[in-house]
Amino acid sequence: MVQPNQSLQISPIISCRYSSQTPDALLKSDDVLTVISFGQGCAPTKKSRHFNTGLPVLGKPLCEVWHSQTTVEHGIEDHCYWSSNEELMCLGLWVNERHYSDLKTAVFASYTTLLQKLRDRNYPHLLRAWNYLPRINHGDNDNERYKQFCLGRHEAFSHCQQHHYPAATAIGHGSGDIVIYLMASRQTVPQHFENPDQLSAFCYPREYGPKSPSFARASVLQNQNGKQLYLSGTASIHGHQSLHPNNFNGQMDVTCGNINTLLQHVASQLRVETTPTLELIKVYVRNRQDLNKAEAAIEQHFGPEVPALFLQGDICRQELLVEIDGMCQFDHGTGQ
Ligand code: 3EB
């Protein structure tokens, strides 16, 4: 039971930034919850608090670092890498598919393990998921690997009765293991949001695969200091349809428009007066020759100052060339 005077004691949440320091240098600080690094070859780092994604960085090499305002504990247990402070847990694993009969089974087993562990450790509220898997577009029709991934994830969520879907990103890399890492909260229940211009991914029609993707467009974690928004991977989709197939600039415009619409929608739902803009951006570009276009569009839409990390990654629909995710903070609004 939460005592009445405890309900205000929601801890400060977390801060996230990009850094040009090496993961090893960053991990020397006790206040680091986790470091995400980028670069070819997706394999276990063998270190808790450090995930490598296998996605090559385009441009200046940076890693992502999450700082905690309160004490961090961490460790490795049953091939799961965990770290936590009093409100958030980061939990993830690498999966070598050769240990399973197929991708769907590997994803089912991984998600079941992760969801169970979050509950065992008392961080039951799923907030955000990142999924990076090799050869995401390989396979035809329902056998396409992204669709098999969605099937395994959906079965695990059903099996674990995980009916609140978190914000998520699912991107392909060249080779190596699957890596999945999650953020979950202990006391604060996240709120999940959809985009009025996009059909909810969990309602996509049958043509996109045997089971629709299990994610929300954005999730918000709130405490007495404000609200933090975690934006899912966002692409050039209206309704359920891809717009501007194979046209990079066209897709970039629709994607940035989708982000604006979503942030406005969340602000109005939460009765926050000023709609925030993204403060930390990740741009996944299918073809590295589109990097210059991507940089120009990000500067135009979000301004020259906003930290942005450009990665080479494959988007889950063949015709899509770019996807964007990110984070921002909401100021105190009138409705609080
Ligand atoms: C989309 O809107 C683009 O399967 O977890 C974006 C974010 C996408 C997350 C996922 C997929 C996922 O459907 C693809």
Coordinates of C-alpha atoms and ligand atoms in Angstrom, one line a residue:
M1 CA 0.0 0.0 0.0
V2 CA 1.2 3.5 -0.8
Q3 CA 0.8 5.7 2.3
P4 CA -1.0 9.1 1.7
N5 CA 2.2 11.1 2.3
Q6 CA 4.2 8.8 -0.1
S7 CA 2.1 9.6 -3.1
L8 CA 4.0 13.0 -3.6
Q9 CA 7.3 11.3 -3.2
I10 CA 7.7 10.4 -6.8
S11 CA 11.4 10.6 -7.4
P12 CA 13.0 12.8 -10.1
I13 CA 12.9 10.7 -13.2
I14 CA 15.9 10.7 -15.5
S15 CA 17.8 12.8 -18.0
C16 CA 19.2 11.7 -21.3
R17 CA 21.8 13.3 -23.6
Y18 CA 24.2 12.5 -26.3
S19 CA 27.9 12.4 -25.5
S20 CA 31.2 12.2 -27.5
Q21 CA 32.8 10.3 -24.6
T22 CA 33.4 6.6 -24.9
P23 CA 31.0 4.2 -23.1
D24 CA 33.8 3.0 -20.8
A25 CA 34.6 6.6 -19.7
L26 CA 30.9 7.3 -19.2
L27 CA 30.4 4.1 -17.2
K28 CA 32.9 5.3 -14.6
S29 CA 30.2 7.6 -13.2
D30 CA 27.9 6.0 -10.6
D31 CA 25.0 8.2 -11.7
V32 CA 24.7 6.6 -15.2
L33 CA 21.7 4.4 -15.6
T34 CA 22.6 3.2 -19.0
V35 CA 24.7 4.0 -22.1
I36 CA 23.6 3.1 -25.6
S37 CA 26.3 2.9 -28.2
F38 CA 26.1 2.5 -31.9
G39 CA 28.2 0.8 -34.5
Q40 CA 28.4 -2.3 -36.5
G41 CA 28.1 -5.8 -34.9
C42 CA 25.3 -6.4 -32.5
A43 CA 26.6 -8.6 -29.6
P44 CA 26.5 -8.6 -25.8
T45 CA 28.8 -6.0 -24.3
K46 CA 29.1 -8.3 -21.2
K47 CA 28.7 -5.1 -19.1
S48 CA 25.6 -4.1 -17.3
R49 CA 24.5 -0.5 -18.1
H50 CA 25.8 -0.7 -21.7
F51 CA 23.8 -1.7 -24.8
N52 CA 25.3 -1.7 -28.2
T53 CA 22.7 -1.6 -31.0
G54 CA 24.6 -2.6 -34.2
L55 CA 23.4 0.5 -36.0
P56 CA 26.2 2.5 -37.7
V57 CA 26.4 6.2 -36.8
L58 CA 26.3 8.5 -39.7
G59 CA 28.3 11.7 -39.0
K60 CA 29.9 12.5 -35.7
P61 CA 30.1 9.5 -33.4
L62 CA 28.1 9.9 -30.3
C63 CA 26.5 7.7 -27.7
E64 CA 23.4 8.1 -25.7
V65 CA 23.7 8.4 -21.9
W66 CA 20.9 8.3 -19.3
H67 CA 21.8 10.0 -16.0
S68 CA 19.9 9.3 -12.8
Q69 CA 19.4 11.8 -10.0
T70 CA 19.3 9.0 -7.4
T71 CA 21.4 5.9 -6.7
V72 CA 21.8 3.4 -9.5
E73 CA 22.0 -0.4 -9.0
H74 CA 22.9 -2.8 -11.8
G75 CA 23.8 -6.3 -12.7
I76 CA 23.4 -9.2 -15.1
E77 CA 21.1 -12.1 -14.3
D78 CA 20.0 -15.0 -16.6
H79 CA 21.5 -13.1 -19.7
C80 CA 19.4 -10.1 -18.8
Y81 CA 21.2 -6.8 -18.3
W82 CA 19.5 -4.6 -15.7
S83 CA 20.0 -1.2 -14.0
S84 CA 17.6 0.8 -11.9
N85 CA 17.0 3.8 -9.7
E86 CA 14.1 4.2 -7.4
E87 CA 11.6 4.8 -10.2
L88 CA 13.0 3.4 -13.4
M89 CA 14.5 0.2 -14.6
C90 CA 16.3 -0.4 -17.8
L91 CA 16.3 -4.1 -18.8
G92 CA 17.5 -5.7 -21.9
L93 CA 19.1 -8.7 -23.6
W94 CA 20.7 -9.9 -26.8
V95 CA 19.3 -12.9 -28.6
N96 CA 21.2 -15.2 -30.8
E97 CA 18.6 -16.7 -33.0
R98 CA 20.5 -19.9 -33.6
H99 CA 19.4 -20.9 -30.1
Y100 CA 15.8 -21.0 -31.2
S101 CA 13.8 -22.7 -33.9
D102 CA 12.8 -19.4 -35.5
L103 CA 12.7 -15.6 -35.1
K104 CA 9.1 -15.6 -33.7
T105 CA 10.0 -18.2 -31.0
A106 CA 13.1 -16.2 -30.1
V107 CA 11.2 -13.0 -29.7
F108 CA 8.4 -14.7 -27.8
A109 CA 10.9 -16.2 -25.3
S110 CA 12.8 -12.9 -25.0
Y111 CA 9.8 -10.7 -24.3
T112 CA 8.3 -13.2 -21.9
T113 CA 11.5 -13.3 -19.9
L114 CA 11.8 -9.5 -19.9
L115 CA 8.2 -8.8 -18.9
Q116 CA 8.3 -11.4 -16.2
K117 CA 11.6 -9.9 -14.8
L118 CA 10.2 -6.4 -14.7
R119 CA 7.3 -7.7 -12.6
D120 CA 9.5 -9.8 -10.3
R121 CA 11.7 -6.8 -9.7
N122 CA 8.7 -4.6 -9.1
Y123 CA 9.0 -2.3 -12.1
P124 CA 5.7 -3.4 -13.6
H125 CA 4.8 -0.5 -15.9
L126 CA 6.3 -0.7 -19.3
L127 CA 7.2 2.7 -20.7
R128 CA 9.4 2.4 -23.7
A129 CA 10.9 -0.4 -25.9
W130 CA 13.7 -0.4 -28.4
N131 CA 14.1 -3.4 -30.8
Y132 CA 17.0 -3.7 -33.2
L133 CA 17.0 -6.9 -35.3
P134 CA 19.1 -8.1 -38.2
R135 CA 17.7 -8.3 -41.7
I136 CA 14.3 -6.8 -40.8
N137 CA 13.0 -6.8 -44.3
H138 CA 14.1 -10.3 -45.3
G139 CA 11.4 -12.9 -46.1
D140 CA 8.3 -12.6 -48.3
N141 CA 4.8 -11.7 -47.3
D142 CA 3.9 -13.0 -43.8
N143 CA 7.4 -14.5 -43.5
E144 CA 9.0 -11.1 -43.6
R145 CA 11.1 -10.9 -40.4
Y146 CA 9.5 -7.8 -39.1
K147 CA 6.1 -9.5 -39.3
Q148 CA 7.4 -12.5 -37.5
F149 CA 8.9 -10.2 -34.9
C150 CA 5.5 -8.6 -34.4
L151 CA 3.9 -12.1 -34.1
G152 CA 6.4 -13.2 -31.4
R153 CA 6.0 -9.9 -29.5
H154 CA 2.2 -10.0 -29.7
E155 CA 2.1 -13.5 -28.4
A156 CA 4.4 -12.6 -25.5
F157 CA 2.3 -9.6 -24.6
S158 CA -0.9 -11.7 -24.6
H159 CA 0.8 -14.5 -22.7
C160 CA 1.9 -12.0 -20.0
Q161 CA -1.4 -10.1 -20.1
Q162 CA 0.5 -7.0 -21.0
H163 CA -2.4 -5.0 -22.5
H164 CA -0.8 -1.5 -22.2
Y165 CA 1.5 -1.1 -25.1
P166 CA 4.6 1.2 -24.6
A167 CA 6.1 3.6 -27.0
A168 CA 8.6 1.7 -29.2
T169 CA 11.1 1.6 -32.0
A170 CA 11.8 -1.4 -34.2
I171 CA 14.7 -1.0 -36.7
G172 CA 16.8 -3.3 -38.7
H173 CA 20.6 -3.7 -38.7
G174 CA 23.0 -5.6 -40.9
S175 CA 24.0 -8.6 -38.8
G176 CA 24.5 -10.1 -35.4
D177 CA 22.1 -10.6 -32.5
I178 CA 18.7 -9.1 -31.9
V179 CA 18.9 -6.6 -29.0
I180 CA 15.8 -5.5 -27.1
Y181 CA 15.9 -3.1 -24.2
L182 CA 13.1 -1.7 -22.2
M183 CA 12.4 1.1 -19.7
A184 CA 9.8 0.5 -17.1
S185 CA 8.6 2.4 -14.0
R186 CA 8.0 1.3 -10.5
Q187 CA 5.2 3.5 -9.1
T188 CA 4.3 6.1 -11.7
V189 CA 1.9 4.7 -14.2
P190 CA 2.8 6.0 -17.7
Q191 CA 0.2 7.4 -20.0
H192 CA 0.1 6.2 -23.6
F193 CA -1.0 8.3 -26.6
E194 CA -2.0 7.8 -30.2
N195 CA -1.7 10.1 -33.2
P196 CA -5.0 11.5 -34.6
D197 CA -3.6 11.4 -38.2
Q198 CA -2.4 7.8 -37.9
L199 CA -4.3 4.6 -37.3
S200 CA -3.1 3.0 -34.1
A201 CA -0.5 0.5 -35.0
F202 CA -2.2 -2.2 -33.0
C203 CA -5.2 -1.7 -35.3
Y204 CA -3.3 -1.9 -38.6
P205 CA -5.3 -4.1 -41.1
R206 CA -4.3 -7.7 -42.0
E207 CA -2.3 -6.7 -45.1
Y208 CA 0.5 -5.6 -42.8
G209 CA 1.0 -8.9 -41.2
P210 CA -0.7 -11.7 -39.2
K211 CA -0.5 -9.7 -36.0
S212 CA -0.4 -5.9 -35.8
P213 CA 2.5 -4.2 -34.1
S214 CA 2.1 -3.8 -30.3
F215 CA 3.1 -0.2 -29.5
A216 CA 1.7 3.2 -28.7
R217 CA 2.7 6.4 -30.6
A218 CA 4.1 8.1 -27.4
S219 CA 4.3 7.5 -23.7
V220 CA 4.5 10.1 -21.0
L221 CA 5.9 9.8 -17.5
Q222 CA 4.9 12.4 -15.1
N223 CA 6.2 13.6 -11.7
Q224 CA 6.0 16.7 -9.6
N225 CA 8.8 18.3 -11.7
G226 CA 7.0 17.9 -15.0
K227 CA 6.3 15.4 -17.7
Q228 CA 8.7 13.5 -19.9
L229 CA 7.5 12.3 -23.4
Y230 CA 9.0 9.3 -25.1
L231 CA 8.2 9.4 -28.8
S232 CA 8.0 6.2 -30.7
G233 CA 9.7 5.7 -34.1
T234 CA 7.6 7.8 -36.4
A235 CA 7.5 7.5 -40.2
S236 CA 5.7 8.7 -43.2
I237 CA 2.4 7.0 -42.5
H238 CA -1.1 8.5 -42.5
G239 CA -4.0 6.3 -41.6
H240 CA -2.2 3.0 -42.2
Q241 CA -0.7 3.9 -45.6
S242 CA 2.9 4.8 -46.4
L243 CA 3.0 8.2 -48.1
H244 CA 5.7 9.2 -50.7
P245 CA 7.1 5.8 -51.2
N246 CA 10.8 6.0 -51.9
N247 CA 10.8 9.8 -51.8
F248 CA 13.1 10.9 -49.0
N249 CA 12.1 14.6 -48.7
G250 CA 8.4 13.9 -49.0
Q251 CA 8.7 11.3 -46.2
M252 CA 10.7 13.6 -44.1
D253 CA 7.9 16.3 -44.3
V254 CA 5.1 13.8 -43.4
T255 CA 7.2 12.4 -40.6
C256 CA 7.9 15.8 -39.0
G257 CA 4.2 16.7 -39.5
N258 CA 3.2 13.6 -37.7
I259 CA 5.4 14.5 -34.8
N260 CA 4.0 18.0 -34.6
T261 CA 0.4 16.7 -34.7
L262 CA 1.2 14.1 -32.0
L263 CA 2.9 16.6 -29.7
Q264 CA 0.0 19.0 -30.1
H265 CA -2.5 16.3 -29.4
V266 CA -0.7 15.2 -26.2
A267 CA -0.4 18.8 -25.0
S268 CA -4.1 19.3 -25.4
Q269 CA -5.0 16.0 -23.7
L270 CA -2.7 16.9 -20.8
R271 CA -4.0 20.5 -20.8
V272 CA -0.5 21.9 -21.2
E273 CA -0.5 25.4 -22.7
T274 CA 2.7 25.4 -24.7
T275 CA 3.3 22.5 -27.1
P276 CA 6.9 21.3 -26.6
T277 CA 9.2 20.5 -29.4
L278 CA 11.6 17.5 -29.5
E279 CA 14.7 18.0 -27.4
L280 CA 16.6 14.8 -28.3
I281 CA 16.2 13.3 -31.7
K282 CA 17.3 10.0 -33.4
V283 CA 17.0 9.8 -37.1
Y284 CA 17.1 6.3 -38.7
V285 CA 18.1 6.6 -42.4
R286 CA 17.9 3.6 -44.7
N287 CA 20.4 4.8 -47.3
R288 CA 23.5 6.6 -46.0
Q289 CA 23.5 8.9 -49.1
D290 CA 20.4 10.6 -47.7
L291 CA 22.3 11.9 -44.6
N292 CA 22.7 15.4 -46.0
K293 CA 19.0 15.7 -46.8
A294 CA 18.1 14.3 -43.4
E295 CA 20.4 16.8 -41.6
A296 CA 18.9 19.7 -43.6
A297 CA 15.3 18.7 -42.9
I298 CA 16.0 18.2 -39.1
E299 CA 17.5 21.7 -38.9
Q300 CA 14.6 23.2 -40.8
H301 CA 11.9 21.5 -38.7
F302 CA 13.5 21.4 -35.2
G303 CA 16.1 24.2 -35.4
P304 CA 19.9 24.0 -35.5
E305 CA 20.4 23.6 -31.8
V306 CA 18.5 20.4 -31.1
P307 CA 20.8 17.4 -30.4
A308 CA 20.2 14.8 -33.2
L309 CA 21.8 11.5 -33.8
F310 CA 21.8 10.1 -37.4
L311 CA 21.9 6.3 -37.7
Q312 CA 21.9 3.9 -40.6
G313 CA 19.0 1.6 -40.0
D314 CA 16.4 -0.3 -42.0
I315 CA 12.8 0.7 -41.6
C316 CA 10.2 -2.0 -41.2
R317 CA 8.3 -1.2 -44.4
Q318 CA 10.4 -1.6 -47.6
E319 CA 9.2 1.6 -49.1
L320 CA 10.1 3.7 -46.0
L321 CA 13.4 5.5 -46.0
V322 CA 13.4 7.4 -42.7
E323 CA 12.1 7.1 -39.2
I324 CA 12.5 9.5 -36.2
D325 CA 12.1 9.0 -32.5
G326 CA 13.0 11.2 -29.6
M327 CA 12.2 12.7 -26.2
C328 CA 11.0 16.0 -24.7
Q329 CA 10.0 17.5 -21.5
F330 CA 6.7 19.3 -20.9
D331 CA 6.7 22.4 -18.7
H332 CA 4.1 22.7 -16.0
G333 CA 0.8 23.5 -17.6
T334 CA -2.3 25.0 -16.3
G335 CA -4.1 21.7 -15.9
Q336 CA -1.9 20.2 -13.3
Ligands
3EB1 C1 4.9 2.6 -38.1 O1 4.5 3.7 -37.7 C2 6.4 2.5 -38.4 O2 7.0 -2.4 -34.4 O3 7.7 -1.5 -32.5 C3 7.5 2.4 -35.7 C4 7.7 2.3 -34.3 C5 7.3 1.3 -36.4 C6 7.7 1.0 -33.6 C7 7.4 -1.4 -33.7 C8 7.3 0.0 -35.8 C9 7.4 -0.1 -34.4 O4 4.3 1.5 -38.2 C10 7.1 1.4 -37.9

